[in-house]
Coordinates of C-alpha atoms and ligand atoms in Angstrom, one line a residue:
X211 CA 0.0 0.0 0.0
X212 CA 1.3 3.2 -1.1
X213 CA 2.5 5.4 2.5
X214 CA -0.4 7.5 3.0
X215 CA 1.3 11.0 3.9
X216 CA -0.9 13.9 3.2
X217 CA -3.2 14.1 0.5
X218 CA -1.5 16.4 -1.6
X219 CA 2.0 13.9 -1.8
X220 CA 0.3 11.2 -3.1
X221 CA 1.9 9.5 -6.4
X222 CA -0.2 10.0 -9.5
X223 CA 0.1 8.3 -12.3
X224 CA 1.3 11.1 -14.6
X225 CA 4.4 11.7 -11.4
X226 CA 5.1 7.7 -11.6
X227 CA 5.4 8.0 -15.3
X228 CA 7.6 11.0 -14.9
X229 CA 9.6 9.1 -12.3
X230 CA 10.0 6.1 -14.3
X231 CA 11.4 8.1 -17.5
X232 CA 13.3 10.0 -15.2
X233 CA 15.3 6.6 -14.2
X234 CA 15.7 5.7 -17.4
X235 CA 13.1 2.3 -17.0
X236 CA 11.0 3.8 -19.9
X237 CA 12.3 6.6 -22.7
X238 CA 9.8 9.2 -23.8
X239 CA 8.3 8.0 -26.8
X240 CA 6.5 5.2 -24.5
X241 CA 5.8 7.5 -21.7
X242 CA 3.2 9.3 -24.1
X243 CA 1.7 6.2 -25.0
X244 CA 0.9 5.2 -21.8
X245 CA -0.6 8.7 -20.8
X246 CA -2.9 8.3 -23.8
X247 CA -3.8 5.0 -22.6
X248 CA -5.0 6.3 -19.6
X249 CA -6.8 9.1 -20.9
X250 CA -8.5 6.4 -23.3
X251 CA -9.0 4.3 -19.9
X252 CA -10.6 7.2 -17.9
X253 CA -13.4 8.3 -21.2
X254 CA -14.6 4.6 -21.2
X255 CA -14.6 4.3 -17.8
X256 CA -17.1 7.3 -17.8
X257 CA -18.9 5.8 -20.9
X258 CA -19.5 2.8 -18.9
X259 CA -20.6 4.5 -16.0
X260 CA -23.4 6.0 -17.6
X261 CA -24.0 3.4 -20.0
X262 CA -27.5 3.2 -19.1
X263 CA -28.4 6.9 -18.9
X264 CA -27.2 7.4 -22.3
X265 CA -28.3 5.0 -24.0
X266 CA -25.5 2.9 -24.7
X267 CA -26.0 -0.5 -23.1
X268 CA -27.4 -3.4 -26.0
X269 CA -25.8 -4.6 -29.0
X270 CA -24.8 -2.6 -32.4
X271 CA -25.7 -4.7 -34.6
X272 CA -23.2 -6.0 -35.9
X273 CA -20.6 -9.3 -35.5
X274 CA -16.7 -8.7 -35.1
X275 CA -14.1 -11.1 -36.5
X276 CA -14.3 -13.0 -33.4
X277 CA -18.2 -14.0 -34.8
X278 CA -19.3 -11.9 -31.5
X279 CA -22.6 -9.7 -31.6
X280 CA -20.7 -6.6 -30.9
X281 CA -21.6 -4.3 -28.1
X282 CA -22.6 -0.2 -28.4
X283 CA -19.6 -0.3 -26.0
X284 CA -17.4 -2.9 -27.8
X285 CA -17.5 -0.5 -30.9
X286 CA -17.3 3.0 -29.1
X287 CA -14.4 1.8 -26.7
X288 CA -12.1 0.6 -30.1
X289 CA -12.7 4.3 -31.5
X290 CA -11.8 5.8 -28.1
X291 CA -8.2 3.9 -27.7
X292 CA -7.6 4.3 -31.3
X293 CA -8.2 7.8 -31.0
X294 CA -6.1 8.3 -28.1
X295 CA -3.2 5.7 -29.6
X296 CA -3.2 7.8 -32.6
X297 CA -3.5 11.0 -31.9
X298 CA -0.1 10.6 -29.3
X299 CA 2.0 10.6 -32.1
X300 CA 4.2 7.4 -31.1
X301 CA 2.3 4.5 -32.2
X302 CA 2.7 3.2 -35.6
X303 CA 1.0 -0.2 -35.4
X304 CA -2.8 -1.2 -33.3
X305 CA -4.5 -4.4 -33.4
X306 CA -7.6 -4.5 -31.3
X307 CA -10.4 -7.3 -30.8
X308 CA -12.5 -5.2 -32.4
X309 CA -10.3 -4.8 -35.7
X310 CA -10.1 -7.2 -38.7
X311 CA -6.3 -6.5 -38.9
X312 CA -3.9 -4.5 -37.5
X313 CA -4.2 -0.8 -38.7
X314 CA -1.2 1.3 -39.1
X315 CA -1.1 4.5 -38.0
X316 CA -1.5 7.1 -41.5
X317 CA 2.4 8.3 -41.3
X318 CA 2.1 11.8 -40.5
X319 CA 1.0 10.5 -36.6
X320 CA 3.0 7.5 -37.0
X321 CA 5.7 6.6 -34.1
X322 CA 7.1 3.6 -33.4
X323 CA 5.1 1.7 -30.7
X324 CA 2.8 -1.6 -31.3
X325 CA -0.4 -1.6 -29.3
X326 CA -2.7 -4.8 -29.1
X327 CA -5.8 -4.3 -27.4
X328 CA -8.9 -5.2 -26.0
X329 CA -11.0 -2.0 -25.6
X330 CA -13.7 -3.6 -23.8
X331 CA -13.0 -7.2 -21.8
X332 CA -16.0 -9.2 -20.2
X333 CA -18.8 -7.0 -22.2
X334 CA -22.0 -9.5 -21.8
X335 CA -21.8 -8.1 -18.9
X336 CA -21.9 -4.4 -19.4
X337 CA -26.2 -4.4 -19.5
X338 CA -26.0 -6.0 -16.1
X339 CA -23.1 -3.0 -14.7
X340 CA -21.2 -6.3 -13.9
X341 CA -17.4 -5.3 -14.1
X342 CA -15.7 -4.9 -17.3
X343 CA -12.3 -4.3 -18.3
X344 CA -9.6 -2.8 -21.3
X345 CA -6.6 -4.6 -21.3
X346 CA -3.6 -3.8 -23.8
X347 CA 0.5 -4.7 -24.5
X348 CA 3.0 -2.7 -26.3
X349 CA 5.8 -3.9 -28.3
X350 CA 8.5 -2.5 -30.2
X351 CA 8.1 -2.6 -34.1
X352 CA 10.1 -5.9 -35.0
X353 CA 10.6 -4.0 -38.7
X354 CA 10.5 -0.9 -40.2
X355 CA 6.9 0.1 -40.6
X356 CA 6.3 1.3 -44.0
X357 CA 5.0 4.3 -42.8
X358 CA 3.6 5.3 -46.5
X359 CA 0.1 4.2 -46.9
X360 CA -0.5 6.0 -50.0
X361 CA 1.1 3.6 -52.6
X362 CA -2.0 1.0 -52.9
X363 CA 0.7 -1.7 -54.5
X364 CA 2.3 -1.5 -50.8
X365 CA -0.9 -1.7 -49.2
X366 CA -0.7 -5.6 -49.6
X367 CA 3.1 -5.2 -48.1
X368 CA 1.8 -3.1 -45.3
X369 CA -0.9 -5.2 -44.2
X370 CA 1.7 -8.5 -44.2
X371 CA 4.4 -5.8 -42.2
X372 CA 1.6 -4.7 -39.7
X373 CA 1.0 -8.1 -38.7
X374 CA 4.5 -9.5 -38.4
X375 CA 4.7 -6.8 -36.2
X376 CA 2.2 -7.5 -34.3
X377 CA 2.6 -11.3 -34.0
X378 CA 5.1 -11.0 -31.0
X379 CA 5.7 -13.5 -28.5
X380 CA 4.7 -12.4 -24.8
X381 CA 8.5 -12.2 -23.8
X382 CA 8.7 -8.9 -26.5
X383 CA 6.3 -6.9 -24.5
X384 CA 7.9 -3.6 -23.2
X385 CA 4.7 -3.4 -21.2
X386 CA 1.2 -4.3 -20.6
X387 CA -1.9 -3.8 -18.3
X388 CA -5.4 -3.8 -18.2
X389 CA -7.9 -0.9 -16.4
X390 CA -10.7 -2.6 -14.7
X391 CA -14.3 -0.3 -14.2
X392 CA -15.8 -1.9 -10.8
X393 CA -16.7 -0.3 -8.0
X394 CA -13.3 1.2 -8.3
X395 CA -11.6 1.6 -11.6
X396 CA -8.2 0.5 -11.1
X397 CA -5.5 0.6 -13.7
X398 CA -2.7 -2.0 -12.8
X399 CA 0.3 -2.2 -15.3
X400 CA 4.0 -3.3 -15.4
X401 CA 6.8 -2.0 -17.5
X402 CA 8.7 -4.5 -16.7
X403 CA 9.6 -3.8 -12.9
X404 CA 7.2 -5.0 -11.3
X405 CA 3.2 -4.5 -10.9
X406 CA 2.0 -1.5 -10.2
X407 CA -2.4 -0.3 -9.4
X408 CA -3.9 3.0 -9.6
X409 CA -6.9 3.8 -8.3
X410 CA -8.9 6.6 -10.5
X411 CA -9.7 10.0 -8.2
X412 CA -13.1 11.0 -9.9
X413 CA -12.9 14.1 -7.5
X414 CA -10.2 15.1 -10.0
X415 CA -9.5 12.5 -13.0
X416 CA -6.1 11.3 -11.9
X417 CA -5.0 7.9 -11.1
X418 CA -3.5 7.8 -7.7
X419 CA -1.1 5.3 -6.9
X420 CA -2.4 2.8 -4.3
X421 CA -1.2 -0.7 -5.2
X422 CA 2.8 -0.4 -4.9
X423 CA 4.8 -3.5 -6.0
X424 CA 1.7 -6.2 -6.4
X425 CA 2.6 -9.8 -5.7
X426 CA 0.6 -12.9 -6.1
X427 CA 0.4 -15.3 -3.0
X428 CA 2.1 -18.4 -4.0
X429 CA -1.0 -20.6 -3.4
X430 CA -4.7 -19.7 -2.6
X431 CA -7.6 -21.9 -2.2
X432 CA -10.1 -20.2 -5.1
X433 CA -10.7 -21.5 -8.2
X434 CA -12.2 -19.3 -11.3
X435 CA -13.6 -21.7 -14.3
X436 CA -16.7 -21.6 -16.5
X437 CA -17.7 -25.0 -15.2
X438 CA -20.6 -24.8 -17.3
X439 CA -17.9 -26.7 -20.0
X440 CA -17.5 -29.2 -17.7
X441 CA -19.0 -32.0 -19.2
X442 CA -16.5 -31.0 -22.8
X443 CA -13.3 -30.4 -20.6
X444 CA -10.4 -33.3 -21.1
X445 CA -10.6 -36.2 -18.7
X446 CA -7.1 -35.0 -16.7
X447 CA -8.8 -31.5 -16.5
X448 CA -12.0 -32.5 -14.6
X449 CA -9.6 -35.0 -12.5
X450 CA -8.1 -31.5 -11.3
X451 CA -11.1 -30.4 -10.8
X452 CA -13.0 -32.5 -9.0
X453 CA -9.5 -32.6 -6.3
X454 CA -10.2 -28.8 -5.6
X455 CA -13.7 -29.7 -4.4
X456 CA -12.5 -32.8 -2.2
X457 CA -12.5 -31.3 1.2
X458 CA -10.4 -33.9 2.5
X459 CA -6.8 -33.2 2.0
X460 CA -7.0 -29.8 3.7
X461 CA -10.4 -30.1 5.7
X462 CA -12.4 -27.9 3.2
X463 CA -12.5 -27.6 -0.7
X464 CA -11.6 -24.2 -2.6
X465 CA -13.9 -21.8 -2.9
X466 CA -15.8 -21.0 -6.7
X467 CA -15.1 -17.3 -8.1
X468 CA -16.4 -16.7 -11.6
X469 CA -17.3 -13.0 -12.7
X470 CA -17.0 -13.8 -16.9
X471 CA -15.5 -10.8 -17.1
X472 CA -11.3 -11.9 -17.2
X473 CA -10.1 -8.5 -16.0
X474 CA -12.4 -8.9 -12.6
X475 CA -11.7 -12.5 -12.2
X476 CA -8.1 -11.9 -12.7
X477 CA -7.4 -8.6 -10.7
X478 CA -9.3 -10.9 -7.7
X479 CA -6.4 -13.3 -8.4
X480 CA -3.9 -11.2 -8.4
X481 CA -5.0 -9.6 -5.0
X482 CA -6.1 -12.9 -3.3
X483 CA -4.4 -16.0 -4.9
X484 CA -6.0 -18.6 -6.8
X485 CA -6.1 -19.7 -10.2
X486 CA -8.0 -18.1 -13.6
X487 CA -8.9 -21.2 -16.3
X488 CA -10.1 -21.1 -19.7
X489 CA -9.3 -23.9 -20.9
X490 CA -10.1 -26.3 -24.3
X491 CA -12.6 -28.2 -25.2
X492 CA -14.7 -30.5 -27.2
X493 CA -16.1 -27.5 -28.8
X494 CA -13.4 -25.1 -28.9
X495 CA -10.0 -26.5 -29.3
X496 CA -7.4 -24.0 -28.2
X497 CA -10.6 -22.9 -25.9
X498 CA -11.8 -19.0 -26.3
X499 CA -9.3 -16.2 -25.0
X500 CA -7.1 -14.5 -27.6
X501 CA -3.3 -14.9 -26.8
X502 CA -2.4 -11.6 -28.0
X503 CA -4.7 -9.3 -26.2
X504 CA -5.9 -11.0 -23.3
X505 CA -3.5 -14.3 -22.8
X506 CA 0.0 -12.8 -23.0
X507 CA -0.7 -9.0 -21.4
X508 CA -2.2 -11.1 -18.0
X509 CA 0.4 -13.8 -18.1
X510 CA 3.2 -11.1 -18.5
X511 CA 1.3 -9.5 -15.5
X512 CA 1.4 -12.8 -13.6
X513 CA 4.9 -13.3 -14.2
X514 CA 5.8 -9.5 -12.8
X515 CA 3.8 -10.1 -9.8
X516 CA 5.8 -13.6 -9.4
X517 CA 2.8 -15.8 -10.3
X518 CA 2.3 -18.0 -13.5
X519 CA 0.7 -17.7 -17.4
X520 CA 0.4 -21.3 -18.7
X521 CA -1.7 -22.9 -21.8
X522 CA -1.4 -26.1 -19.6
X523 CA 2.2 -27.4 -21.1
X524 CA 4.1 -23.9 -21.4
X525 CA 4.3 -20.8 -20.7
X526 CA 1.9 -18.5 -22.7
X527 CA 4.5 -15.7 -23.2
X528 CA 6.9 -18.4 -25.1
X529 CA 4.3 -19.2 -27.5
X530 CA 4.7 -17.6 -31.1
X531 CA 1.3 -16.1 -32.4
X532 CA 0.5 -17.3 -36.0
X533 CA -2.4 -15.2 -36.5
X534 CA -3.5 -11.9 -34.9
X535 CA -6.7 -13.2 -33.4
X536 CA -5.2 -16.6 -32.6
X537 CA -6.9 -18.5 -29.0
X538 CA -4.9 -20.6 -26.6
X539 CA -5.9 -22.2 -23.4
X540 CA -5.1 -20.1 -20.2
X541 CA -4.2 -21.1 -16.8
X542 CA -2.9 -18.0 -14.8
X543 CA -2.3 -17.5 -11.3
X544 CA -0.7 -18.8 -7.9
X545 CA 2.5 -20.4 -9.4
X546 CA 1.6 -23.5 -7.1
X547 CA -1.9 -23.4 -8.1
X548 CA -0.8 -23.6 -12.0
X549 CA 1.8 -25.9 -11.4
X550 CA -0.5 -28.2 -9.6
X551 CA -2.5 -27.7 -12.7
X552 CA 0.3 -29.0 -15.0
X553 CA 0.7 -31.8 -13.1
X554 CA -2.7 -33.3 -13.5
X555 CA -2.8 -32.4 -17.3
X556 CA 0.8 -33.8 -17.8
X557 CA 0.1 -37.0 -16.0
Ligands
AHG659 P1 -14.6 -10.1 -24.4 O1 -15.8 -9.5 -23.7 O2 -13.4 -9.1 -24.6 O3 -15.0 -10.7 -25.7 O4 -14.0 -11.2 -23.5 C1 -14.8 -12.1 -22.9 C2 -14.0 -13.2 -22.3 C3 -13.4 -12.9 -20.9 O5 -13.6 -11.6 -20.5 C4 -14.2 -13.8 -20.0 O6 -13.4 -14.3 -19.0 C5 -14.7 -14.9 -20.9 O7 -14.9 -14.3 -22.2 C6 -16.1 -15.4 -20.4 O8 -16.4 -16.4 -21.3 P2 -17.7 -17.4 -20.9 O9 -18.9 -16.5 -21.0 O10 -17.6 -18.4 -22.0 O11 -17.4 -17.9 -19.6
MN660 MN1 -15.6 -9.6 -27.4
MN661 MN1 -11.7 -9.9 -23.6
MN662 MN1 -13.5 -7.3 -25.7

């Protein structure tokens, strides 16, 4: 917990940025992108809030690539971190849920970050003001970005650049974080020292700094899986399973914690313990989250916080994305909560 000295010397997340440039842990270029992430976090977290009032719960009308009904919210979130992504100046390259491909940035605003994102995580959920969630990862550009769009003939080449430099392993990531809108709306990123969680002021729009240095308990005793699947999840899988709900070895069995939203059910995890499963099955073979902007940003998270990001044999930020909205299994958490995982499915 950050030291709670007067009001007026508490960390926000523009000084931490400022702090973290200063020692040299992030250069400039990357600072801005992560002040326009926040901005973009702090518009849809007011969107959301008054979803309802202004009419923008219910569906547009329309399917993604993913084959989802997209939400109002799905769709206005996209245009609000692609707006802010853009107009900072220092991102060439975004690929978000809610885009077919990647889209490079037209070269006059072009920089040199790569942002994946997912503008709005858990959204059957937003009619029901259950918690929601963006969650995003930067990279550096693994190749020059052909930064002129005009030439149609490149257009091809540009598309093929954008995503080969967007299909980065987790280990690339410079950074990554996700902004959860609960009853607090709490950005929690890393830049690769650790895990840091802001909690959003709306007396006065700024993040303050309240989660110093997050670390995940080693074990905890909650589980968080759509069991709903149960009956199409791999023999070794319910095995695990059903030994979490045997209240025998330790007197009583883990506890159930499922929100459907992965932000929520993973922030709880990364407070309290536990583990976060979305595994394969019958139905969906590599199961349903997308390793790009959901699987590798939380397991690169986990990791920070000195937990573990597993597909159930490796771990998710060694795994080399073939296509932009490619799905893997995900096991994240305690690391002896996952491990104990990768011993039942490895047996
Ligand atoms: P998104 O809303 O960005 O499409 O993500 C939804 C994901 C994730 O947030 C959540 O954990 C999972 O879908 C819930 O899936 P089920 O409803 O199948 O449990
Ligand atoms: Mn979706
Ligand atoms: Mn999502
Ligand atoms: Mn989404």
């Amino acid at each position: 917990k950050a030291k709670k000295t007067s009001q007026y010397e508490l960390q926000t997340f523009t000084g931490w940025l400022l702090r973290k440039e200063q020692a040299g842990v992030i250069d400039s270029e990357l600072t801005i992108v992560l002040n326009s992430i926040a901005v973009a976090c702090k518009q849809i977290a007011s969107l959301v809030q008054r979803a309802g009032i202004s009419n923008l719960t219910g569906v547009q009308g329309a399917t993604n690539v993913q084959g989802e009904d997209q939400k109002k919210l799905d769709v206005i979130s996209n245009e609000v971190f692609s707006n802010c992504l853009r107009s900072s100046g220092r991102t060439g390259i975004i690929a978000s849920e809610e885009e077919d491909t990647p889209v490079a940035v037209e070269e006059s605003y072009s920089g040199n970050y790569v942002v994946v994102f997912d503008p709005l995580d858990g959204s059957s959920n937003i009619d029901a003001a259950v918690s929601t969630g963006s969650i995003f990862g930067i990279y550096r550009p693994t190749e020059e970005c052909l930064a002129n769009l005009d030439d149609d003939t490149q257009l091809g080449m540009v598309e093929q650049n954008c995503i080969v430099n967007v299909c980065q392993p987790g280990n690339n990531l410079l950074s990554a974080g996700y902004c959860m809108y609960s009853s607090s709306v709490i950005l929690v990123l890393s830049v690769g020292d650790g895990v840091y969680g802001f909690t959003l002021d709306p007396m006065y729009g700024e993040f303050i700094l309240t989660h110093e240095d997050i670390k995940i308990p080693k074990k905890g005793a909650i589980y968080s899986f759509n069991e709903g699947n149960y009956a199409l999840w791999d023999d070794k899988l319910k095995k695990y399973i059903d030994s979490l709900k045997d209240p025998v070895p330790t007197g009583k069995p883990y506890s159930a914690r499922y929100i459907g939203s992965l932000v929520g059910d993973f922030h709880r995890t990364m407070l309290y313990g536990g583990i976060y499963g979305y595994p394969a099955d019958k139905k969906s073979k590599n199961g349903k989250l997308r390793l790009l902007y959901e699987c590798a940003p939380m397991s690169y998270l986990a990791e920070q916080a000195g937990g573990k990001g597993s597909d159930g044999h490796r771990r998710v930020l060694d795994i080399e994305p073939e296509q932009v909205h490619q799905r893997v299994p995900l096991y994240v958490g305690s690391v002896e909560e996952v491990e104990k995982l990768e011993k039942y499915l490895a047996a």
